[in-house]
Short mmCIF file of C-alpha atoms in Angstrom, two decimals:
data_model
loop_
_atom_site.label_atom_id
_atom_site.label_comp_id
_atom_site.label_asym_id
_atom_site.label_seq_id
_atom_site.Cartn_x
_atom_site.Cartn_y
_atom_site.Cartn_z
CA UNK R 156 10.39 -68.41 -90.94
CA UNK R 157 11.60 -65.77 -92.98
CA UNK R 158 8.11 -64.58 -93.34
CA UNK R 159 7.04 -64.26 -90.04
CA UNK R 160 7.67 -61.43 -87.90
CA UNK R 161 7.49 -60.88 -84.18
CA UNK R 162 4.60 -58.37 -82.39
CA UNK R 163 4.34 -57.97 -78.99
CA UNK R 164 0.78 -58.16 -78.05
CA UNK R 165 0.96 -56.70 -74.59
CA UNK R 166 3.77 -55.51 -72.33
CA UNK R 167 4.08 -55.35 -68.40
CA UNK R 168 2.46 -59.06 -68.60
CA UNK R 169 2.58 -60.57 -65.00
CA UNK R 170 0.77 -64.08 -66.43
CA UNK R 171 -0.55 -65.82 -69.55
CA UNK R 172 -2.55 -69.02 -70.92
CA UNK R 173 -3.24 -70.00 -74.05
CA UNK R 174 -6.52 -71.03 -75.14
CA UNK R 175 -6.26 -75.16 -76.24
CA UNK R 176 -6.25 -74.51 -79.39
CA UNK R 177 -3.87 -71.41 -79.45
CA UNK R 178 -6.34 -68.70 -81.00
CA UNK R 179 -7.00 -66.57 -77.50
CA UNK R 180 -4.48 -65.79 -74.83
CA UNK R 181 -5.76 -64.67 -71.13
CA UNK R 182 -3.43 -62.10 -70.00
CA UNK R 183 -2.90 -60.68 -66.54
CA UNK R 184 -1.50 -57.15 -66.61
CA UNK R 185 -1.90 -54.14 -64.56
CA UNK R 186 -3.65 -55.66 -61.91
CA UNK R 187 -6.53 -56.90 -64.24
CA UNK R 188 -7.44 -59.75 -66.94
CA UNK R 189 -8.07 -59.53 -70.65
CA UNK R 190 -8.23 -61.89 -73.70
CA UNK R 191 -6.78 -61.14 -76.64
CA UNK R 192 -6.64 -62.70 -80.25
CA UNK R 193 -3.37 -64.44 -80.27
CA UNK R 194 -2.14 -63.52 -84.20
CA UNK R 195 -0.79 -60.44 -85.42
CA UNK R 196 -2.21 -57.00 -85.35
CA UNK R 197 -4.01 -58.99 -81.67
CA UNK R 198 -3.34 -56.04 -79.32
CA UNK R 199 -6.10 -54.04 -81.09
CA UNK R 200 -8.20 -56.92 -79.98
CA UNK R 201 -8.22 -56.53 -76.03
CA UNK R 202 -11.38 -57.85 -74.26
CA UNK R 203 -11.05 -57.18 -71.22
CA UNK R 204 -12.55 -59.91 -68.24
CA UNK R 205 -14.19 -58.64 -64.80
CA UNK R 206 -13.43 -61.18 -61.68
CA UNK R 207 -16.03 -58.86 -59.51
CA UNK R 208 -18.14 -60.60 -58.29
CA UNK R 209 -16.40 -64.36 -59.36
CA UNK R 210 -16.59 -67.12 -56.56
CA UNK R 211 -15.91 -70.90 -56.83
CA UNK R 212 -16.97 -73.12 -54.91
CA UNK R 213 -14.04 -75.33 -53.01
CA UNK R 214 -14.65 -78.96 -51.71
CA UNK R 215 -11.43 -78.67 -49.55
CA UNK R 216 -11.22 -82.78 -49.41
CA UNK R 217 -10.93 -82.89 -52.94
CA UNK R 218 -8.47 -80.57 -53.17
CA UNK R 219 -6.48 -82.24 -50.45
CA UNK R 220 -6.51 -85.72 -52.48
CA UNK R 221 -5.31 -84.04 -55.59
CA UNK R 222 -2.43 -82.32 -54.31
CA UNK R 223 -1.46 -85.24 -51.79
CA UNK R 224 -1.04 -86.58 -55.75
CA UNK R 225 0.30 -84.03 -57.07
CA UNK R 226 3.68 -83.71 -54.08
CA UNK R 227 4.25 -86.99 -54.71
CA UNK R 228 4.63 -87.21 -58.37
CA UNK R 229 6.50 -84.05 -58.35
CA UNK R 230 9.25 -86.17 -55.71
CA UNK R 231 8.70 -88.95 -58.86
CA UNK R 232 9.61 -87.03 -61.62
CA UNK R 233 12.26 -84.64 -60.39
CA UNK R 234 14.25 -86.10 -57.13
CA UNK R 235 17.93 -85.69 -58.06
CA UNK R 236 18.19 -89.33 -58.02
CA UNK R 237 15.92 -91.82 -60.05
CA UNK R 238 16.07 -94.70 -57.29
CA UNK R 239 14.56 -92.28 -54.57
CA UNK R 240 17.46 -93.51 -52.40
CA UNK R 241 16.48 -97.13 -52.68
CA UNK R 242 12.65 -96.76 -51.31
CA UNK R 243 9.74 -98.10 -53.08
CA UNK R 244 7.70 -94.36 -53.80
CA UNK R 245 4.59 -96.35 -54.53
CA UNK R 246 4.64 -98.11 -51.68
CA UNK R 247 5.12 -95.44 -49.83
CA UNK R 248 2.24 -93.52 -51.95
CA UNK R 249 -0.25 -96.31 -50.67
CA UNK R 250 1.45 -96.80 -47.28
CA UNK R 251 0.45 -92.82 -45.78
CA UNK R 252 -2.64 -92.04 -48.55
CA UNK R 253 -4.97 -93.68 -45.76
CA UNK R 254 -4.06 -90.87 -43.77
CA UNK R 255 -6.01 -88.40 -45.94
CA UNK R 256 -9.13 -89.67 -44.60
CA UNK R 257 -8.07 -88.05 -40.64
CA UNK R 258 -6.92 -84.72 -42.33
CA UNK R 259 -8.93 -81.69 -41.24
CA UNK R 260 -7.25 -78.90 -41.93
CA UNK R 261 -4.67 -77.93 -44.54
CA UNK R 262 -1.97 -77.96 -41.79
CA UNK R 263 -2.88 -81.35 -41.40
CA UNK R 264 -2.05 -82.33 -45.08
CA UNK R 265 1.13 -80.42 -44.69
CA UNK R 266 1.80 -82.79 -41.60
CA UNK R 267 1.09 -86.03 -43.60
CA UNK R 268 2.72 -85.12 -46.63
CA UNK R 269 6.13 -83.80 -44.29
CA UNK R 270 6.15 -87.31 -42.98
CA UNK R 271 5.91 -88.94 -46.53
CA UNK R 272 8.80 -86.95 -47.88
CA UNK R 273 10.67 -87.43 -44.74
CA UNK R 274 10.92 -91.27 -45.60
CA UNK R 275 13.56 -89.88 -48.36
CA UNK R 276 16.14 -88.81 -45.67
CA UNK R 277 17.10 -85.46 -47.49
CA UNK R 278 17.63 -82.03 -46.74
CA UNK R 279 15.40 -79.21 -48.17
CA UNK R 280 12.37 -81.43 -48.50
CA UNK R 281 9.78 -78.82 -47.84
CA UNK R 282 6.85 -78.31 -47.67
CA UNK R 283 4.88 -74.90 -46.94
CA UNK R 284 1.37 -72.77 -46.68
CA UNK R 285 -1.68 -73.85 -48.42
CA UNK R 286 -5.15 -72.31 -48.05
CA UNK R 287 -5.69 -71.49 -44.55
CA UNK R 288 -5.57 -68.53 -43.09
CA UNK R 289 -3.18 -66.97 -40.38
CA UNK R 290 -4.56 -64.69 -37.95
CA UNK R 291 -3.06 -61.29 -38.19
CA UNK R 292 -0.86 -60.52 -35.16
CA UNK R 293 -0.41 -56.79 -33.92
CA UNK R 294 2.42 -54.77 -35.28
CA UNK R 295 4.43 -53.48 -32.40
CA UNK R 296 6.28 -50.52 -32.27
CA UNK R 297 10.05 -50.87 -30.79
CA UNK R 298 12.45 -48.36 -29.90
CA UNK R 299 15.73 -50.24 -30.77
CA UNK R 300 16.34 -50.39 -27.05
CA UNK R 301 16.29 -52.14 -23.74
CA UNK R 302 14.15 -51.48 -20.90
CA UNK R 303 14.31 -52.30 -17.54
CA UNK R 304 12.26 -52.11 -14.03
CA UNK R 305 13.32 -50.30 -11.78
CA UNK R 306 11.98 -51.66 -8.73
CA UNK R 307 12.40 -48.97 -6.27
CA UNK R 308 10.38 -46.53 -7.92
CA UNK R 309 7.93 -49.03 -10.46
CA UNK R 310 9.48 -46.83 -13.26
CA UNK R 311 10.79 -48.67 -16.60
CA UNK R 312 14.64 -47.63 -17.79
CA UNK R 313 16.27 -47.18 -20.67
CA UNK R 314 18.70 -49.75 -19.73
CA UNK R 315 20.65 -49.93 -23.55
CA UNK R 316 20.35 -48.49 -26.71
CA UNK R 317 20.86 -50.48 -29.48
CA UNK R 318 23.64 -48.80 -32.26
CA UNK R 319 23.14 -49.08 -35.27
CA UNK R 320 24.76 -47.70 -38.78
CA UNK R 321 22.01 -45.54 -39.87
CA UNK R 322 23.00 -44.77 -43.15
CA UNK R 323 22.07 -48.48 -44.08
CA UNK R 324 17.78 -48.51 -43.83
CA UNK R 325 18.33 -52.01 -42.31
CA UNK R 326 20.52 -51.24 -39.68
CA UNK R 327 18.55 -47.90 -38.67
CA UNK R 328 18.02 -47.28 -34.41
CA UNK R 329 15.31 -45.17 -33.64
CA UNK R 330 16.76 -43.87 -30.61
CA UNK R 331 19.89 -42.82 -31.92
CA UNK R 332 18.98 -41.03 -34.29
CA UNK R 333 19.53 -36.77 -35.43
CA UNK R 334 17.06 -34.75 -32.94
CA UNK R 335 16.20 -37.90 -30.76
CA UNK R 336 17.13 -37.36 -27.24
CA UNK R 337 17.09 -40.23 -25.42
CA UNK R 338 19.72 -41.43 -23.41
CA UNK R 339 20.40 -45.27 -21.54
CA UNK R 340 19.71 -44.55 -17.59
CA UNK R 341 16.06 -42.38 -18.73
CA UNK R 342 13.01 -43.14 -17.05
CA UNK R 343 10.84 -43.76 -19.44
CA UNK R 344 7.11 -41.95 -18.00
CA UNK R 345 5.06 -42.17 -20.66
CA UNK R 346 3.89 -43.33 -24.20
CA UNK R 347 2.06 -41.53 -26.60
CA UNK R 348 1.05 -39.68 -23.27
CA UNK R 349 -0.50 -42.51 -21.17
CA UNK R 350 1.10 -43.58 -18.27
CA UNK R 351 3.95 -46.24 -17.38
CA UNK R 352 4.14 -48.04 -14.60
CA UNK R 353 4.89 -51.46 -12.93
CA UNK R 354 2.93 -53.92 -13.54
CA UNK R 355 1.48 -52.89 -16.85
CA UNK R 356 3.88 -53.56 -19.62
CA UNK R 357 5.52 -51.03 -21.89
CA UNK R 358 5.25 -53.38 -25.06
CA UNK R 359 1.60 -53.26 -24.44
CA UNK R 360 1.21 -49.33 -25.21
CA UNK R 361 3.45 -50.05 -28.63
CA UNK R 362 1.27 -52.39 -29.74
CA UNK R 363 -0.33 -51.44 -33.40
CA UNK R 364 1.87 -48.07 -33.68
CA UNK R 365 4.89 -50.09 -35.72
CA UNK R 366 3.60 -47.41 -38.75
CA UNK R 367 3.76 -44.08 -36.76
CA UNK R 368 5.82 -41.93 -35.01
CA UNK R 369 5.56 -42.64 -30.92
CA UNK R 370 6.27 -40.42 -28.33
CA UNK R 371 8.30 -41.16 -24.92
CA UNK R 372 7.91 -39.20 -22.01
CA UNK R 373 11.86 -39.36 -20.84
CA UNK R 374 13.77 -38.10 -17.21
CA UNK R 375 16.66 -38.71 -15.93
CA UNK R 376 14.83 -39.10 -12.46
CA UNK R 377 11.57 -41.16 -11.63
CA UNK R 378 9.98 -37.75 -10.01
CA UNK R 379 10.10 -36.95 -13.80
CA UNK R 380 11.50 -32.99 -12.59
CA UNK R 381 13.24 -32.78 -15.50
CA UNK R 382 11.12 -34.58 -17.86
CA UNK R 383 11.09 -34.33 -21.81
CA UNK R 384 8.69 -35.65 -24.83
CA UNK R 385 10.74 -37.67 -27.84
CA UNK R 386 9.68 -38.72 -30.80
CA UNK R 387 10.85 -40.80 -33.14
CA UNK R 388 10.05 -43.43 -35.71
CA UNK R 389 10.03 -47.00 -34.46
CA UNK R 390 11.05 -50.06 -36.01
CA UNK R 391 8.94 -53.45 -35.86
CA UNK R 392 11.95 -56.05 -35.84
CA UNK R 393 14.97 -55.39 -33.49
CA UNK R 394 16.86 -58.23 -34.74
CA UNK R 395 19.02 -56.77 -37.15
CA UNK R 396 20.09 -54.27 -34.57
CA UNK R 397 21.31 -57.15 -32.48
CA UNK R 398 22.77 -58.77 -35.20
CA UNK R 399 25.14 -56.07 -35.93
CA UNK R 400 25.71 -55.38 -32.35
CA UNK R 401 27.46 -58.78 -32.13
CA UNK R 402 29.62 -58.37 -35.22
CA UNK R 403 30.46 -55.49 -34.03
CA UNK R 404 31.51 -56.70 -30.85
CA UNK R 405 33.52 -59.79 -32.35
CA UNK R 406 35.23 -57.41 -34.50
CA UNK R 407 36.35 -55.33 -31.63
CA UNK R 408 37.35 -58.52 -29.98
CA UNK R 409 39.02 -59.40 -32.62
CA UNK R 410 40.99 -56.41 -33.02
CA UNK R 411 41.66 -55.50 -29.59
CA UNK R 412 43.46 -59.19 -29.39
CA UNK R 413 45.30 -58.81 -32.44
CA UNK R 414 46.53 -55.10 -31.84
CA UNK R 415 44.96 -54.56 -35.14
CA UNK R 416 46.71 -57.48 -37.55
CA UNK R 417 43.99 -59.45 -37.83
CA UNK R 418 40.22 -58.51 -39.31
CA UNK R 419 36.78 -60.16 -39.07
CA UNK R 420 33.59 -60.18 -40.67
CA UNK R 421 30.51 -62.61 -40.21
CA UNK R 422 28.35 -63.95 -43.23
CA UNK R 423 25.11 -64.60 -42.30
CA UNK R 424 23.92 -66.53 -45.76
CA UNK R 425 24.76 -67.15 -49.26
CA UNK R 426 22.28 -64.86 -50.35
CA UNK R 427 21.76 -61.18 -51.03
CA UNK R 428 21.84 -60.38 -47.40
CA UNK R 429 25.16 -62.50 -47.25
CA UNK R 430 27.20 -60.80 -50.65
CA UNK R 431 26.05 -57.59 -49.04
CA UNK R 432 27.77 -57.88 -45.59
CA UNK R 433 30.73 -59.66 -47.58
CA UNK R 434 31.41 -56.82 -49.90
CA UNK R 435 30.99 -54.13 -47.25
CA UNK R 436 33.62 -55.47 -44.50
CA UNK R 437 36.12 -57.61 -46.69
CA UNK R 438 37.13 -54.89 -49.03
CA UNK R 439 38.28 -52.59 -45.87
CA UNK R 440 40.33 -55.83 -44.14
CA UNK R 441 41.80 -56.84 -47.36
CA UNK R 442 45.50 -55.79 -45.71
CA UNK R 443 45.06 -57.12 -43.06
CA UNK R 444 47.80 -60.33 -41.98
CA UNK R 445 44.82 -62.56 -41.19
CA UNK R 446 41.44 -62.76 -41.08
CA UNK R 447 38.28 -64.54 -39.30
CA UNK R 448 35.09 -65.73 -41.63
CA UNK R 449 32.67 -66.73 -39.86
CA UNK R 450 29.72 -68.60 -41.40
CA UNK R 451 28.24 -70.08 -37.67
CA UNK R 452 24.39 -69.61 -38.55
CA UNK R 453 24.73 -68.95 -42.06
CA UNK R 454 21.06 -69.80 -43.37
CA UNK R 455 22.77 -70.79 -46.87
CA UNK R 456 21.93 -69.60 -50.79
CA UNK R 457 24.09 -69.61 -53.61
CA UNK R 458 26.86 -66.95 -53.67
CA UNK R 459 29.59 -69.16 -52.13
CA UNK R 460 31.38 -69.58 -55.38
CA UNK R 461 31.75 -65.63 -56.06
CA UNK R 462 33.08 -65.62 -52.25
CA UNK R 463 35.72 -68.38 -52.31
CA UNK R 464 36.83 -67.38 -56.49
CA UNK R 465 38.11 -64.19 -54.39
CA UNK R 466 39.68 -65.76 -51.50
CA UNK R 467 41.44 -68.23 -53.63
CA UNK R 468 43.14 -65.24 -55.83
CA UNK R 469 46.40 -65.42 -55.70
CA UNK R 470 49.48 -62.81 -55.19
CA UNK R 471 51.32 -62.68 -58.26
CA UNK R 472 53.02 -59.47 -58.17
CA UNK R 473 53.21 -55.85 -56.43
CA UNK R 474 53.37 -52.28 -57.59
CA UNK R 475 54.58 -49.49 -56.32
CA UNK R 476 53.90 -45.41 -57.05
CA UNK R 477 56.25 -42.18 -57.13
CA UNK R 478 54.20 -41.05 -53.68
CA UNK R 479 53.13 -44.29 -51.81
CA UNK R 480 55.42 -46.60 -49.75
CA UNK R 481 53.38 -49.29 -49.41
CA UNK R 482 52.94 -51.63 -51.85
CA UNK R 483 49.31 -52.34 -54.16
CA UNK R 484 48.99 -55.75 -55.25
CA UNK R 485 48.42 -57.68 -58.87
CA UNK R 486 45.51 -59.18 -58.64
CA UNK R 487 44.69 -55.45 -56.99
CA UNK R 488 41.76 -56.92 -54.72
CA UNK R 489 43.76 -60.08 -53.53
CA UNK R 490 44.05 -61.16 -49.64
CA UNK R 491 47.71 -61.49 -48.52
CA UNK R 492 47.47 -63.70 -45.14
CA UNK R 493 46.02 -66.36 -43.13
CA UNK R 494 42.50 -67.49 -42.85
CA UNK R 495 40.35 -69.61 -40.49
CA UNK R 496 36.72 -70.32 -40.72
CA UNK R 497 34.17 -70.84 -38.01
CA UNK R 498 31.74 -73.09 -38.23
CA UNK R 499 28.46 -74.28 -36.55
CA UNK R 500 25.58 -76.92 -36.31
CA UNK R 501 24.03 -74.26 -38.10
CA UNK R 502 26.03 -73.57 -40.99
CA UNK R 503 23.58 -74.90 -43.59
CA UNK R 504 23.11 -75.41 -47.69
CA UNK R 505 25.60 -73.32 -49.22
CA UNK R 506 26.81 -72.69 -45.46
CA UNK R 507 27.80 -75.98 -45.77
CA UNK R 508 29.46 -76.41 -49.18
CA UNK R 509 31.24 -73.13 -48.11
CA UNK R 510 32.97 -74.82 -45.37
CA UNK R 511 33.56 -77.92 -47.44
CA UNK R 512 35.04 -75.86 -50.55
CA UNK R 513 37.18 -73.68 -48.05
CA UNK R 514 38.46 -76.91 -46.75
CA UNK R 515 39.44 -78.44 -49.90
CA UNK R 516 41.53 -75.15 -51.26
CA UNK R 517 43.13 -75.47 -48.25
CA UNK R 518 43.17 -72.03 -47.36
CA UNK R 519 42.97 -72.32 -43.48
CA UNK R 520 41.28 -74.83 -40.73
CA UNK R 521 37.96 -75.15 -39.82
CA UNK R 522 36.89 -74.24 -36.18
CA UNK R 523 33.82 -74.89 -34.44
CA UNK R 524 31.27 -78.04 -34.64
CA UNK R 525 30.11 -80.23 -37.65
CA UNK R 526 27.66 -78.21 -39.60
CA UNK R 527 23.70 -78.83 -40.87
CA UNK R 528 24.57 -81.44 -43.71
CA UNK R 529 21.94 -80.56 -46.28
CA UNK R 530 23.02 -80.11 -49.58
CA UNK R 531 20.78 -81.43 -52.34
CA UNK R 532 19.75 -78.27 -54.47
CA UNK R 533 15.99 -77.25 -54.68
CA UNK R 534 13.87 -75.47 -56.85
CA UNK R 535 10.24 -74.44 -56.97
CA UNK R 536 8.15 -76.28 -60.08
CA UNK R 537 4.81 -73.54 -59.51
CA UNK R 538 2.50 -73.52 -56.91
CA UNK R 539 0.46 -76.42 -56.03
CA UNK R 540 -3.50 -76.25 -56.75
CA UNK R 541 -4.54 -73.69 -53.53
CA UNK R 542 -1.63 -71.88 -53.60
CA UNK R 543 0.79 -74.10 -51.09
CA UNK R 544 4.40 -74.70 -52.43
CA UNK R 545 6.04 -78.05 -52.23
CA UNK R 546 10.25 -77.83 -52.80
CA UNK R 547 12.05 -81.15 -54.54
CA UNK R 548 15.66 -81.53 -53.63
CA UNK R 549 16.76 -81.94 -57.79
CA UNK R 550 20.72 -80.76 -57.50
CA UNK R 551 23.15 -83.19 -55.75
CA UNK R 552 26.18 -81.58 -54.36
CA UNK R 553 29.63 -84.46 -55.07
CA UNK R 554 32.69 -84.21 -54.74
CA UNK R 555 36.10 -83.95 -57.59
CA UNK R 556 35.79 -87.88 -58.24
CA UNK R 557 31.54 -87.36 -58.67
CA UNK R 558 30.94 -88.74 -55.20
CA UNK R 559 28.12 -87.54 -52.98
CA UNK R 560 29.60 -85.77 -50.07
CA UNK R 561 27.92 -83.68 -47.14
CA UNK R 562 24.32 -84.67 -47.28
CA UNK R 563 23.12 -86.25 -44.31
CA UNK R 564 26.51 -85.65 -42.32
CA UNK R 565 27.57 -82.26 -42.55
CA UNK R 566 31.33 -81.07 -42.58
CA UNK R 567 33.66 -81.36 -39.94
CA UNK R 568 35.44 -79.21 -38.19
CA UNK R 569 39.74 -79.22 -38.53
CA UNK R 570 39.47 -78.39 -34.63
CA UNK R 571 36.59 -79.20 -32.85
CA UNK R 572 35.31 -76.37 -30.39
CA UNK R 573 31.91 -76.24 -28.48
CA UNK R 574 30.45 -73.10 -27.41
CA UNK R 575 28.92 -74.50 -24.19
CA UNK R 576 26.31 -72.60 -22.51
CA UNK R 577 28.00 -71.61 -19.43
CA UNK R 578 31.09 -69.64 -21.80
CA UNK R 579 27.76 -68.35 -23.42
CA UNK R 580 26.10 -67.04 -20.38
CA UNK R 581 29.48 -65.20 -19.02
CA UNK R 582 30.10 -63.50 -23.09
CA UNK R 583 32.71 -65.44 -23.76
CA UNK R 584 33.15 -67.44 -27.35
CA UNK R 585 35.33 -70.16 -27.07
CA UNK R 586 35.21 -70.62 -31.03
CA UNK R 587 36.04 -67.29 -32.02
CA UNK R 588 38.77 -67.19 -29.30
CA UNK R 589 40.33 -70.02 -31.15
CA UNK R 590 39.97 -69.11 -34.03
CA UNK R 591 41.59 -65.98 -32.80
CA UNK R 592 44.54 -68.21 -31.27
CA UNK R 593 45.06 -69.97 -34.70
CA UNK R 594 45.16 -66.98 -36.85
CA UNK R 595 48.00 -65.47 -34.76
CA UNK R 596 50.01 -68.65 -34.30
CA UNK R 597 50.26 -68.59 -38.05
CA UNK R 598 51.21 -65.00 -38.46
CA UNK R 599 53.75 -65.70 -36.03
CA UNK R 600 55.25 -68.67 -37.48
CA UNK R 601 54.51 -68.22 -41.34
CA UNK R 602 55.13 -64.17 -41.99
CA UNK R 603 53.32 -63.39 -44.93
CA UNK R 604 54.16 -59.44 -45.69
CA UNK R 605 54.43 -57.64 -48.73
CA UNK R 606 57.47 -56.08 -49.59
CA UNK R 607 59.00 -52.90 -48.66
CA UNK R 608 59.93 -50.25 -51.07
CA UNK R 609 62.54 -51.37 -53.12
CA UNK R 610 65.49 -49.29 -53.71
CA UNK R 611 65.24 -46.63 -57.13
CA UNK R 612 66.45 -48.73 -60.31
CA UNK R 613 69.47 -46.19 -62.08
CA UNK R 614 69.46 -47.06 -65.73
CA UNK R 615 72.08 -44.61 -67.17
CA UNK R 616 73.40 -47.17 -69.46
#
């Protein structure tokens, strides 16, 4: 070893193989192939290969057998536990293989294969795409706004415009943004310069323009007197823009029940997406006397351990500065106050062992209804032979004492609270309002304050 020395052979690599016999390594990089001598000094011996012109011929059939094979020793080899929760795999192998001979598309294998895997009774068994191809749908250009008919006149409206925070790209609403004037109760005349009206539809004139700027021909009267162009740059998913609309409003709801005490903020997974939104609004609500966390629809991840390491900090001491009267804290970024977390049948993965963990550090109740229950840890072993991927739950989730806990059942709520759809339909949310209720009661019967100012020490002897 002491003779050998490291070379790098080629940087930027995106892939490799090694020849069988280790002397030649095929090396993706920069978009194109090469083979190189795989010894030292090899970089100076780049060959590189064409693919124009390569084609293979595919017996689709075949294909389908060997990765109908290849699934189900993947579940064999790598299922978190060895008895495949007490079914016979073989059997079950030879039990939906006659299937293969009815499959005619690649859907179709995903279908057969689903219901093998199914047999298992686990969570993230999954199985997904595959060599077929999807149509391409038309990109459609949206404002970031409602429209509406207005029947007396065959006009469309501006009935709302959705706010957003356009600072964040994410969050970004055409319509409100610097030099777009467009205001909710416009008739909206025109796009691009063709003309609305009842029945056409105005979705139908945004179709394919999701990458361009559109134009609206605006009024604040259906004659259209008064009537202006806008442009602006449209977005091609709305649902962001709805999503913070409702944390907003919860928030507001929130506060305006609480004169203030208590903060809010929603965590949509345990993912990037979910630290994100976690860092921005808890940091501002740390001082708050309680606080809402609501995880209803949280589409899981991994991140619930850096989430719950800072709820659990504790208060172990206060400071106080020459020009402040309010105390800091030691930890500095701890929470002072009571919790609740909502919950909801689709609070899932890691939205579920959040729940669960928050439950067992007892640091408030659980509101809401019994989440997803799927907890058994996946990862992805490589593509399968056309390009599909097949996902192996491999990473049980257990409890103190090593028991399994949540799979299959979920975690239940301390107080049970449906939204039903009629509280739904009039905007009301019965979960949040208790969890609202809850929060307060325990202000008001456990204070938990920090401490005034006090008075100067004297230390003249």
């Amino acid at each position: 070893m002491k003779d050998r020395k490291l070379e790098t052979l080629v940087e930027g690599v995106q892939g490799v193989a090694l020849s069988a016999d280790g002397q030649k390594a095929l090396v993706r990089a920069g978009g194109g192939w090469a083979v190189y001598d795989s010894k030292p000094k090899g970089k100076d011996s780049k060959q590189a290969v064409s693919t124009k012109g390569l084609e293979s011929n595919v017996i689709p059939k075949e294909e389908w057998e060997t990765i109908f094979d290849e699934v189900w020793r993947r579940y064999r080899d790598f299922f978190y536990v060895e008895n495949m929760h007490g079914n016979d795999w073989v059997a079950l192998r030879e039990q939906y293989r006659p299937w293969l001979k009815d499959v005619a598309h690649r859907w179709d294998l995903n279908y057969v294969i689903g219901e093998m895997i199914s047999e298992l009774s686990v969570g993230h068994a999954y199985i997904l795409g595959g060599d077929y191809d999807i149509p391409d749908r038309p990109h459609v250009a949206l404002p970031g706004a409602e429209l509406e008919l207005d029947q007396a006149s065959g006009r469309y409206k501006i009935k709302t415009i959705l706010r957003g925070q356009n600072e964040e790209d994410d969050y970004r609403a055409p319509l409100t943004e610097i030099g777009v004037d467009a205001r909710e109760g416009d008739f909206l005349l025109a796009i691009d310069g063709e003309p609305l009206r009842a029945p056409d539809n105005p979705y139908r004139l945004l179709r394919f323009k999701a990458d361009r700027p559109v134009t609206f021909t605006l009024a604040s009267s259906a004659d259209g007197q008064d009537e202006r162009q806008v442009q602006f740059k449209p977005v091609s998913d709305e649902s962001s823009l709805r999503y913070l609309g409702w944390v907003t409003e919860n928030r507001r709801k929130v506060d305006e029940a609480t004169n203030g005490e208590v903060g809010y903020l929603h965590i949509p997974d345990m993912g990037a997406q979910g630290i994100y939104e976690w860092i921005k609004y808890f940091y501002p609500q740390m001082r708050k006397k309680g606080l809402v966390i609501d995880v209803r629809g949280n589409g899981g991840g991994n991140v619930s351990q850096m989430i719950l390491a800072r709820l659990q900090r504790k208060l172990l001491g206060t400071r106080f500065s020459r020009n402040d009267e309010h105390a800091t804290t030691y930890p500095e970024t701890v929470f002072y106050g009571h919790l609740v977390c909502l919950i909801s049948e689709n609070s899932a993965s890691d939205g579920d062992i959040f729940p669960a963990r928050f439950q067992k550090a007892g640091l408030g109740p659980l509101i809401g209804k019994r989440t997803w229950g799927g907890v058994i840890g996946i990862t992805n072993r490589g593509p399968l032979l056309d390009g599909g991927s097949v996902f192996v739950p491999e990473f049980a989730t257990n409890d103190v004492d090593g028991s399994y806990i949540i799979e299959n059942k979920g975690v239940s709520p301390d107080i049970e609270v449906d939204n039903d759809p009629a509280s739904v339909i009039a905007g009301r949310d019965p979960q949040l309002e208790r969890g609202i209720a809850e929060v307060t009661k325990a202000i008001r019967e456990h204070p938990m304050e920090l401490p005034k100012r006090p008075a100067d020490p004297v230390k003249t002897r």
